[in-house]
Short mmCIF file of C-alpha atoms in Angstrom, two decimals:
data_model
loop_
_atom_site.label_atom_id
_atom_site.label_comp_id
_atom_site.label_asym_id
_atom_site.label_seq_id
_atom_site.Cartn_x
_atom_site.Cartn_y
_atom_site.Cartn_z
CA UNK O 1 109.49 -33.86 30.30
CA UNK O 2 108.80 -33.43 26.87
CA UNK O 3 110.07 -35.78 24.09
CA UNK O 4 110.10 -34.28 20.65
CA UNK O 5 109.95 -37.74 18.12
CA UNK O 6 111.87 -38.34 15.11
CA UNK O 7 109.20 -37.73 12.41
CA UNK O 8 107.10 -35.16 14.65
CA UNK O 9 106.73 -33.41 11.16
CA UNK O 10 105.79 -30.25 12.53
CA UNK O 11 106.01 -28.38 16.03
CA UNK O 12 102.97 -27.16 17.88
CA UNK O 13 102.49 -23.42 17.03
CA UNK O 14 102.51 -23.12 20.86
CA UNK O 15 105.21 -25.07 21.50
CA UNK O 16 107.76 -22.20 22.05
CA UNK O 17 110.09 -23.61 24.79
CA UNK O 18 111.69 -27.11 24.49
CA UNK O 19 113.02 -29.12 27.63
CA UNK O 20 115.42 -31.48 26.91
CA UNK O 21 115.67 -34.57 29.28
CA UNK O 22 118.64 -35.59 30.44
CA UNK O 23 118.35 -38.99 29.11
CA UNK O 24 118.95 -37.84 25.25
CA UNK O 25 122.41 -37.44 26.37
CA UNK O 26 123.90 -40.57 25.42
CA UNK O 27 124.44 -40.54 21.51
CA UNK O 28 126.55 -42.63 19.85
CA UNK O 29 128.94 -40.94 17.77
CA UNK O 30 128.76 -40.97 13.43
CA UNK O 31 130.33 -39.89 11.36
CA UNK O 32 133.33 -4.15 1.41
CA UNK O 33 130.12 -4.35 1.66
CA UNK O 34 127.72 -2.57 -0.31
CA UNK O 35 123.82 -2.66 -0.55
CA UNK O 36 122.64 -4.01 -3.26
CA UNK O 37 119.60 -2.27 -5.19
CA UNK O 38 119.65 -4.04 -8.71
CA UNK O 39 117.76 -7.54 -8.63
CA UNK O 40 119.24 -8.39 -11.76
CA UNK O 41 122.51 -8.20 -10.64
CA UNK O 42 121.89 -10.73 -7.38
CA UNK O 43 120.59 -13.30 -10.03
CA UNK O 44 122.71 -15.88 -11.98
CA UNK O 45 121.88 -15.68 -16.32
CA UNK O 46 119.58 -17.74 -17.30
CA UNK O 47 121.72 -19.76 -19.08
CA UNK O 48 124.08 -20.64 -15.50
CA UNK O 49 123.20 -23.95 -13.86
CA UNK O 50 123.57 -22.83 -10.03
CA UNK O 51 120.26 -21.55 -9.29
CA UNK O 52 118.72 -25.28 -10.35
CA UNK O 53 120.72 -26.88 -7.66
CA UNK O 54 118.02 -26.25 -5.33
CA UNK O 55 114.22 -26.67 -4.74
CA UNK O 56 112.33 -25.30 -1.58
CA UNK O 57 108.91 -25.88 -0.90
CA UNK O 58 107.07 -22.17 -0.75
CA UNK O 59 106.92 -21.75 2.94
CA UNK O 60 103.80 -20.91 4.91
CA UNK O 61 102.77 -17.46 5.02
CA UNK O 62 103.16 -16.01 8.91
CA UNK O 63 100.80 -13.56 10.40
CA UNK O 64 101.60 -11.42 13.52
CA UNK O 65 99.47 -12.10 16.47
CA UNK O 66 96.50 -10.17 16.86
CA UNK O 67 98.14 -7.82 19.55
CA UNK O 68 101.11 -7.45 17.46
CA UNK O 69 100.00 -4.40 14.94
CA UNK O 70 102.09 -5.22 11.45
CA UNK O 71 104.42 -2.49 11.13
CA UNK O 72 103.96 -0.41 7.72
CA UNK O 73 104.84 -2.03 4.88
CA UNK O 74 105.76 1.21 3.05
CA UNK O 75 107.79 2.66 5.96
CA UNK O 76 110.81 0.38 4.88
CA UNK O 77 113.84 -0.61 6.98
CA UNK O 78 114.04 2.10 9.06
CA UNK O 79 110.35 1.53 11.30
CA UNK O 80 111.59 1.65 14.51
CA UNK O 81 109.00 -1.35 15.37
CA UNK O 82 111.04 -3.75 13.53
CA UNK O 83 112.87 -6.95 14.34
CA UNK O 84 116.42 -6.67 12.69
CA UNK O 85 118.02 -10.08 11.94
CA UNK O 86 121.34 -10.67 10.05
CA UNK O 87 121.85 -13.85 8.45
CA UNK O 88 124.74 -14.67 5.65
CA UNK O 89 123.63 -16.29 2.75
CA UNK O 90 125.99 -19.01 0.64
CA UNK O 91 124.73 -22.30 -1.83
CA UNK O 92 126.80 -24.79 0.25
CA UNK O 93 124.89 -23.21 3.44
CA UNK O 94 121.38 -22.26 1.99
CA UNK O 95 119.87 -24.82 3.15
CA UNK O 96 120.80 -24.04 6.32
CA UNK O 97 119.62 -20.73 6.21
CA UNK O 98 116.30 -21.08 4.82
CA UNK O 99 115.77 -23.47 7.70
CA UNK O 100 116.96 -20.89 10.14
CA UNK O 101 114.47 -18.33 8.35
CA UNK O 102 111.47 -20.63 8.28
CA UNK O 103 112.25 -21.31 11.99
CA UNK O 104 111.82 -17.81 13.22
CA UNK O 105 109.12 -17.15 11.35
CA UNK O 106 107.13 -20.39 12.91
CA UNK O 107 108.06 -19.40 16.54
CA UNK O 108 107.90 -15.67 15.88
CA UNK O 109 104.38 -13.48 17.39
CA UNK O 110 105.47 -10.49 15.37
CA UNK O 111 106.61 -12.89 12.14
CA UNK O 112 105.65 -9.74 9.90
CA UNK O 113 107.85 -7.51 11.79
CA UNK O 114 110.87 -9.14 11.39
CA UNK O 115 113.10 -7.92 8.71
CA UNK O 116 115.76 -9.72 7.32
CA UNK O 117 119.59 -8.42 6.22
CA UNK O 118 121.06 -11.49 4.21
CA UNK O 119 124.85 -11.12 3.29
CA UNK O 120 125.92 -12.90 0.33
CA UNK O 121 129.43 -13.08 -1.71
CA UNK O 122 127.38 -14.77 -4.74
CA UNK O 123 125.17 -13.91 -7.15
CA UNK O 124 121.36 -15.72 -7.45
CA UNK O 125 120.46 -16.15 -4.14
CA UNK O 126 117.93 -13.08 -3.67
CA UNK O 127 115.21 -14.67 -5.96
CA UNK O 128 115.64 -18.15 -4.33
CA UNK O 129 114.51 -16.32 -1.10
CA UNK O 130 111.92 -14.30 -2.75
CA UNK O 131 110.38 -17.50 -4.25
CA UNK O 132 110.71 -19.59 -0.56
CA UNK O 133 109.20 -16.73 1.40
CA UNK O 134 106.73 -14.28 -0.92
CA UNK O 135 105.75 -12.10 1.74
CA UNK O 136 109.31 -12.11 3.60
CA UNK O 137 110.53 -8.62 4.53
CA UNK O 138 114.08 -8.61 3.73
CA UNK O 139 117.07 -7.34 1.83
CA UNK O 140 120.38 -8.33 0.39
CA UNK O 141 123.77 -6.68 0.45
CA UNK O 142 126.87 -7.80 -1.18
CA UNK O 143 130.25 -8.77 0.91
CA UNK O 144 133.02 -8.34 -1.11
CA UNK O 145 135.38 -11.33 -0.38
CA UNK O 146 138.57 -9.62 -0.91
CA UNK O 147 137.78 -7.07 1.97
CA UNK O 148 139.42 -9.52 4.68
CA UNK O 149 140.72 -12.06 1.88
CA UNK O 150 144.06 -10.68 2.55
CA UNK O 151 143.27 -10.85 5.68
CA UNK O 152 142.24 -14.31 6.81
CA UNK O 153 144.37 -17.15 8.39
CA UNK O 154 144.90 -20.70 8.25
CA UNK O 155 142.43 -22.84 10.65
CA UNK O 156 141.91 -26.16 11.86
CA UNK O 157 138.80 -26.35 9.21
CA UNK O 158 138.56 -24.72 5.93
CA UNK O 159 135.17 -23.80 6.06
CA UNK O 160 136.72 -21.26 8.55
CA UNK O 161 138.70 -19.23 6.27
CA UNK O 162 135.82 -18.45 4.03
CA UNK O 163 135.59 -14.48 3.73
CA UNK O 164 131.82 -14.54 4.43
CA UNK O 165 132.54 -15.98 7.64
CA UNK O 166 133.95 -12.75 8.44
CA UNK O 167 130.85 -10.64 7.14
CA UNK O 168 129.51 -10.23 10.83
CA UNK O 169 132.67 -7.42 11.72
CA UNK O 170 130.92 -5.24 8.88
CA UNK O 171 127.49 -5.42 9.72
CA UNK O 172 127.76 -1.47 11.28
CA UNK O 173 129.18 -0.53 7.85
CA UNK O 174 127.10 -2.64 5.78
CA UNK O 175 123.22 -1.64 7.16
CA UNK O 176 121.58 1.86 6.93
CA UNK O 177 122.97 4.09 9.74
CA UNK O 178 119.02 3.97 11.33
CA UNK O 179 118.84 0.69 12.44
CA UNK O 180 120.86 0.67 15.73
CA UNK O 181 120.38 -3.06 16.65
CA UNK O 182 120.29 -6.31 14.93
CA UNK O 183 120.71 -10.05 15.95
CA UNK O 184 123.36 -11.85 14.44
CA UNK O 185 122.87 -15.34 13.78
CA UNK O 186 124.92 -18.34 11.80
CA UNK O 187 123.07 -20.34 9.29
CA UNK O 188 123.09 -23.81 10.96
CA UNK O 189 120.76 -23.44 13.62
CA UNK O 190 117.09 -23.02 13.95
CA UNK O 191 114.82 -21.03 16.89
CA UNK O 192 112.26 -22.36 18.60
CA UNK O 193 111.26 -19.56 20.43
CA UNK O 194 110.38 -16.30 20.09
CA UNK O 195 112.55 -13.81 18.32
CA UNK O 196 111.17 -10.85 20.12
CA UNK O 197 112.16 -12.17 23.77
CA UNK O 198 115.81 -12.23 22.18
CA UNK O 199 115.56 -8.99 20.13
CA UNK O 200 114.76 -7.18 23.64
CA UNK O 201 117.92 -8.58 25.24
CA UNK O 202 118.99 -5.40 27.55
CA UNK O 203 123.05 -4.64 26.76
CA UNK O 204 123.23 -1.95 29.04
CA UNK O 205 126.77 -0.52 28.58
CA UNK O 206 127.82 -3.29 26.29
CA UNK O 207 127.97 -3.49 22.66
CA UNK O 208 127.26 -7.25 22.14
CA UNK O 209 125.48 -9.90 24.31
CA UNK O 210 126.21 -13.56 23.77
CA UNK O 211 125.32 -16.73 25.78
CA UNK O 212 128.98 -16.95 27.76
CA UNK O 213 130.11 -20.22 28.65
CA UNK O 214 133.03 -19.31 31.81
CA UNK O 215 133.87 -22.73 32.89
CA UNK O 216 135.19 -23.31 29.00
CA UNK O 217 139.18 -23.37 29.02
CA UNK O 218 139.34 -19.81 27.86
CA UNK O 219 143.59 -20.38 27.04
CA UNK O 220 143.04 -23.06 24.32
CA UNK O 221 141.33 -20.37 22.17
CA UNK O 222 144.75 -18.65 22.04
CA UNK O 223 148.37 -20.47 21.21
CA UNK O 224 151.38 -20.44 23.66
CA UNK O 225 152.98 -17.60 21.70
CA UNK O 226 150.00 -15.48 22.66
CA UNK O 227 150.04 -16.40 26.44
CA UNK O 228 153.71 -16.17 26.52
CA UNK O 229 154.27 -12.49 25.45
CA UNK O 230 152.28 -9.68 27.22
CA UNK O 231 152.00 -7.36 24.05
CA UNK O 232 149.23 -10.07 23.24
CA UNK O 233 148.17 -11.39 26.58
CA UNK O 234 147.67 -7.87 27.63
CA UNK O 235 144.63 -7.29 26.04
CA UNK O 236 142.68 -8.95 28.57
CA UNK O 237 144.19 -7.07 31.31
CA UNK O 238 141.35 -5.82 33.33
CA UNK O 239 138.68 -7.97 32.09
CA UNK O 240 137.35 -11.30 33.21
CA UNK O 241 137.43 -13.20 29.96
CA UNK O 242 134.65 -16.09 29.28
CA UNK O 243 134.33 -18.31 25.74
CA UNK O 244 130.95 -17.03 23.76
CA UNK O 245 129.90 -18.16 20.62
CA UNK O 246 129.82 -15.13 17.84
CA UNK O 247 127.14 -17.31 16.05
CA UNK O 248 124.52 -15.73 17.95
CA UNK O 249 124.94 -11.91 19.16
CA UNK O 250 122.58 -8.95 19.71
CA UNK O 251 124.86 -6.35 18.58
CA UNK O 252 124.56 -2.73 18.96
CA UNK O 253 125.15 -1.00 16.02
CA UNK O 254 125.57 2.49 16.97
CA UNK O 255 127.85 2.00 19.84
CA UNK O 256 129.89 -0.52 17.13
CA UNK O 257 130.24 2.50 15.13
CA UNK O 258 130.61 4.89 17.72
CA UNK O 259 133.69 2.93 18.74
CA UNK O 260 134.88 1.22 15.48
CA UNK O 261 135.42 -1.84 16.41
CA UNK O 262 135.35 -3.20 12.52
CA UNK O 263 138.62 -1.39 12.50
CA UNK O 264 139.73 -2.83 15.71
CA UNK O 265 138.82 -6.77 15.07
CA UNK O 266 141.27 -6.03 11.54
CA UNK O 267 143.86 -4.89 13.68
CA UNK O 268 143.88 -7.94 15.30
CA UNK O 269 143.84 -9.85 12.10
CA UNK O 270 146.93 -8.17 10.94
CA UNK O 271 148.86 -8.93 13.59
CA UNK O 272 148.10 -12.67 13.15
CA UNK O 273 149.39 -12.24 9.78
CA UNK O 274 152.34 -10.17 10.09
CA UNK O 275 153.48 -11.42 13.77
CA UNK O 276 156.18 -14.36 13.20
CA UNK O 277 154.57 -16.94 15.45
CA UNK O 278 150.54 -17.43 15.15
CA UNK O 279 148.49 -16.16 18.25
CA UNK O 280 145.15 -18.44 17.17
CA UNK O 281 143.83 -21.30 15.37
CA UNK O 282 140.28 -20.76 14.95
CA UNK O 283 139.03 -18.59 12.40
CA UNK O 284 137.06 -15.35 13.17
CA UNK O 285 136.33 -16.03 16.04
CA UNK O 286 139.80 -15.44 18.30
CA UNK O 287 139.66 -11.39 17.09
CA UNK O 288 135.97 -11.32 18.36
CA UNK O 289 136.81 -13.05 22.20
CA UNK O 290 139.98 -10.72 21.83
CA UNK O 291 137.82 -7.49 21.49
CA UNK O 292 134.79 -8.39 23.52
CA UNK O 293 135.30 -11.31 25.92
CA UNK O 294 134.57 -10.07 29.52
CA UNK O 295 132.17 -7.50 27.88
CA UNK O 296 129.66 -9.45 26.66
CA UNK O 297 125.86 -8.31 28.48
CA UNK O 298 124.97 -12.47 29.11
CA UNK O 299 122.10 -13.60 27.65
CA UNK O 300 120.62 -17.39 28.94
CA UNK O 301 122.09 -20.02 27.45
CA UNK O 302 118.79 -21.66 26.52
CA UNK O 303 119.76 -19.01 23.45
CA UNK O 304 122.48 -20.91 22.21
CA UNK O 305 122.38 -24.77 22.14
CA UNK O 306 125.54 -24.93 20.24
CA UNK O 307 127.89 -27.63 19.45
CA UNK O 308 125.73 -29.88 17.84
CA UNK O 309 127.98 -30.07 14.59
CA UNK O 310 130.36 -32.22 16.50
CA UNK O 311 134.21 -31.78 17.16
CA UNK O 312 135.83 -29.74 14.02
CA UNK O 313 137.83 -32.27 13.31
CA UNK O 314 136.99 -36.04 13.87
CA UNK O 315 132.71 -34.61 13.32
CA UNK O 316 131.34 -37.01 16.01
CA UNK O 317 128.03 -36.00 17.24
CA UNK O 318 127.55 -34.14 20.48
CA UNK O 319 124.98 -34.87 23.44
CA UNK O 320 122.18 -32.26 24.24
CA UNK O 321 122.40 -30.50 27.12
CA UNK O 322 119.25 -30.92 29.91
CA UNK O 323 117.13 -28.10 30.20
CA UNK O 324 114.92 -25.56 28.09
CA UNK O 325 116.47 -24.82 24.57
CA UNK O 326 115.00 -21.72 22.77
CA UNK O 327 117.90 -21.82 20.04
CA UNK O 328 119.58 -25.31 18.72
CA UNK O 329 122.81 -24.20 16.53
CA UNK O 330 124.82 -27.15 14.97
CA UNK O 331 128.07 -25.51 15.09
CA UNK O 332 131.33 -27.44 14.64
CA UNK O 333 131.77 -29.49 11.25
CA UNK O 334 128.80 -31.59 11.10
CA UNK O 335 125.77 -30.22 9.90
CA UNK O 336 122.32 -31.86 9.86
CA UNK O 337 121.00 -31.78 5.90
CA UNK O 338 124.53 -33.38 5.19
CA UNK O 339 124.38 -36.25 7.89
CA UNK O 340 120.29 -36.31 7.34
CA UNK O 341 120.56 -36.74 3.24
CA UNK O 342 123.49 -38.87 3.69
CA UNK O 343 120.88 -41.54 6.42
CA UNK O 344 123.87 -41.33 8.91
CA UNK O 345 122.54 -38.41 11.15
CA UNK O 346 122.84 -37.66 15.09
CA UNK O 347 119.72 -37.89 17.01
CA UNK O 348 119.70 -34.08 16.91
CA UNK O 349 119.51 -33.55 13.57
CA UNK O 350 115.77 -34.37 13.65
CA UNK O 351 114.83 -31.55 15.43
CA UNK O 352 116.15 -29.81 12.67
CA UNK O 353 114.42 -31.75 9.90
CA UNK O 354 110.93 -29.92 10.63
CA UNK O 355 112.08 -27.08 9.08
CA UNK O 356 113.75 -28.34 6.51
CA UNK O 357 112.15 -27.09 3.03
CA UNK O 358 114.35 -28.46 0.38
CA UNK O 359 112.10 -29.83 -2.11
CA UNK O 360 114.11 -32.95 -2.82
CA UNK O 361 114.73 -34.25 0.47
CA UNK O 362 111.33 -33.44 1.70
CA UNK O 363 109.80 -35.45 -0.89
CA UNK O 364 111.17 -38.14 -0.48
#
């Protein structure tokens, strides 16, 4: 059994699996796309007070193992040796992200063959990256909000109506036709594992794999107006449906846009809007499970320790589930810097802190 402490600072650089005991369970509760070339146009003026609302600490600089050769710098995003990982990029969640970042490239033994695609629907965020991670192979592309703006439902929590929420539906649109593959990930979670045991997840016939959680009460994800009429309900004639979590996919691009499922997921979302009773609640998310669920490849759910944001809407903390973790993900509507800055946090939320390089809080 090993206990990770509050203030552990940092994790062993061979600490790659965690195994949470049982006994951590019992917590008490608190509270469209385009690429962008043009660095000056991802940047805020000068004279614009957003980029000063943050201050990372320069991260450390990651080398690959020795029996990982570093894939050409010079060969740009098309090496086929590369580690392709999506991330969305937003100054209420950039925190977040730069945590996630800094995360993968601790656990990672190929760190500099990982290669980063950062969606953003603001301007100034690509030289707050550049400045956190120098050497950090990455690259920004612009989501244009008013691609699913029109688009987008009510939910049971704002946050889940924002357009960049819906960014992961154009990632086969918004990359360069060569990469074939990427992992999709949210921006409140951190890996403590290694990327490349998740990057070689085997899909087989299946576009996406996902963690799958089948003893989840797949109906709530849908409203009674859904499960009543068979135009809707139909869609999962055939299939064995199971809950998964879209904040962590391996997606395969080409077979995405072999298919065109962008174009399938907006269907979806336009007959939410135009039908006269609502057939979902929650976001982005219902359009995914009604596309893919019950052809998702499964991937362990060590990969996804989700949840740990709490219930969306009364934010209580959740328990930690026994066994090895190789991915914590705070999803729901608590999230750790928040409850961590605000000296109210869930025991989770220290496992977090270690990667944490906002200047502020870590110099405090």
């Amino acid at each position: 059994m090993l206990w990770i402490m509050r203030f552990s600072g940092l994790f062993s650089a061979a600490l790659v699996i965690i195994v949470l005991s049982p006994s951590l369970q019992s917590f008490p509760p608190a509270e469209a796309i385009r690429s962008s070339h043009l660095d000056a146009y991802l940047r805020f003026p000068t004279s614009d007070p957003q980029p000063h609302r943050f201050s990372f600490r320069k991260a450390p600089v990651f080398r690959n193992a020795a029996d990982y050769p570093v894939a050409d710098i010079d060969s740009g995003v098309c090496n086929p040796s590369l580690v392709h990982v999506a991330i969305t990029l937003d100054f209420e969640y950039l925190r977040g992200s730069v945590a996630a970042v800094h995360s993968i490239l601790k656990h990672s033994s190929c760190p500099e063959s990982v290669f980063f695609h950062f969606l953003v629907s603001e301007t100034g965020l690509e030289s707050l990256i550049r400045s956190t991670f120098p050497e950090l192979r990455f690259k920004v592309y612009y989501f244009d909000p008013e691609i699913v703006r029109t688009l987008i439902s009510t939910s049971v929590r704002q946050a889940l109506e924002q357009p960049l929420n819906y960014a992961r539906n154009y990632l086969a649109g918004l990359l360069e036709p060569c990469v074939r593959r990427v992992i999709y990930l949210d921006s409140d979670l951190v890996v403590v594992d290694d990327i490349a045991k998740l990057w070689k997840t085997k899909l087989g016939s299946k576009t996406i794999g996902a963690p799958e959680y089948c003893h989840a009460n797949f109906t709530k994800y849908f409203t009674a107006a859904f499960w009543s009429d068979e135009r809707f309900s139909g869609a999962f004639a055939g299939r064995k449906p199971c809950y998964f979590n879209t904040g962590v996919m391996v997606m395969d691009l080409e077979r995405w846009r072999r298919v065109g499922y962008t174009e399938v997921i907006e269907k979806w979302m336009e007959i939410q809007k135009k039908s006269d009773r609502r057939i979902y609640e929650l976001g982005s998310l219902p359009p995914f499970l009604l596309v893919f669920a019950g052809e998702v490849a499964p991937i362990e759910h060590r990969w996804n320790q989700h949840g740990l944001g709490g219930d969306n809407v009364r934010g209580s903390c959740r328990d930690l589930h026994p066994g090895p973790v190789s991915l914590l993900h705070w999803s729901g509507s608590g999230k750790p810097w928040f409850r961590l800055d605000s000296r109210r946090p869930c025991p989770p939320d220290t496992l977090w802190a270690p990667y944490d390089l906002y200047g502020h809080h870590n110099s405090r």
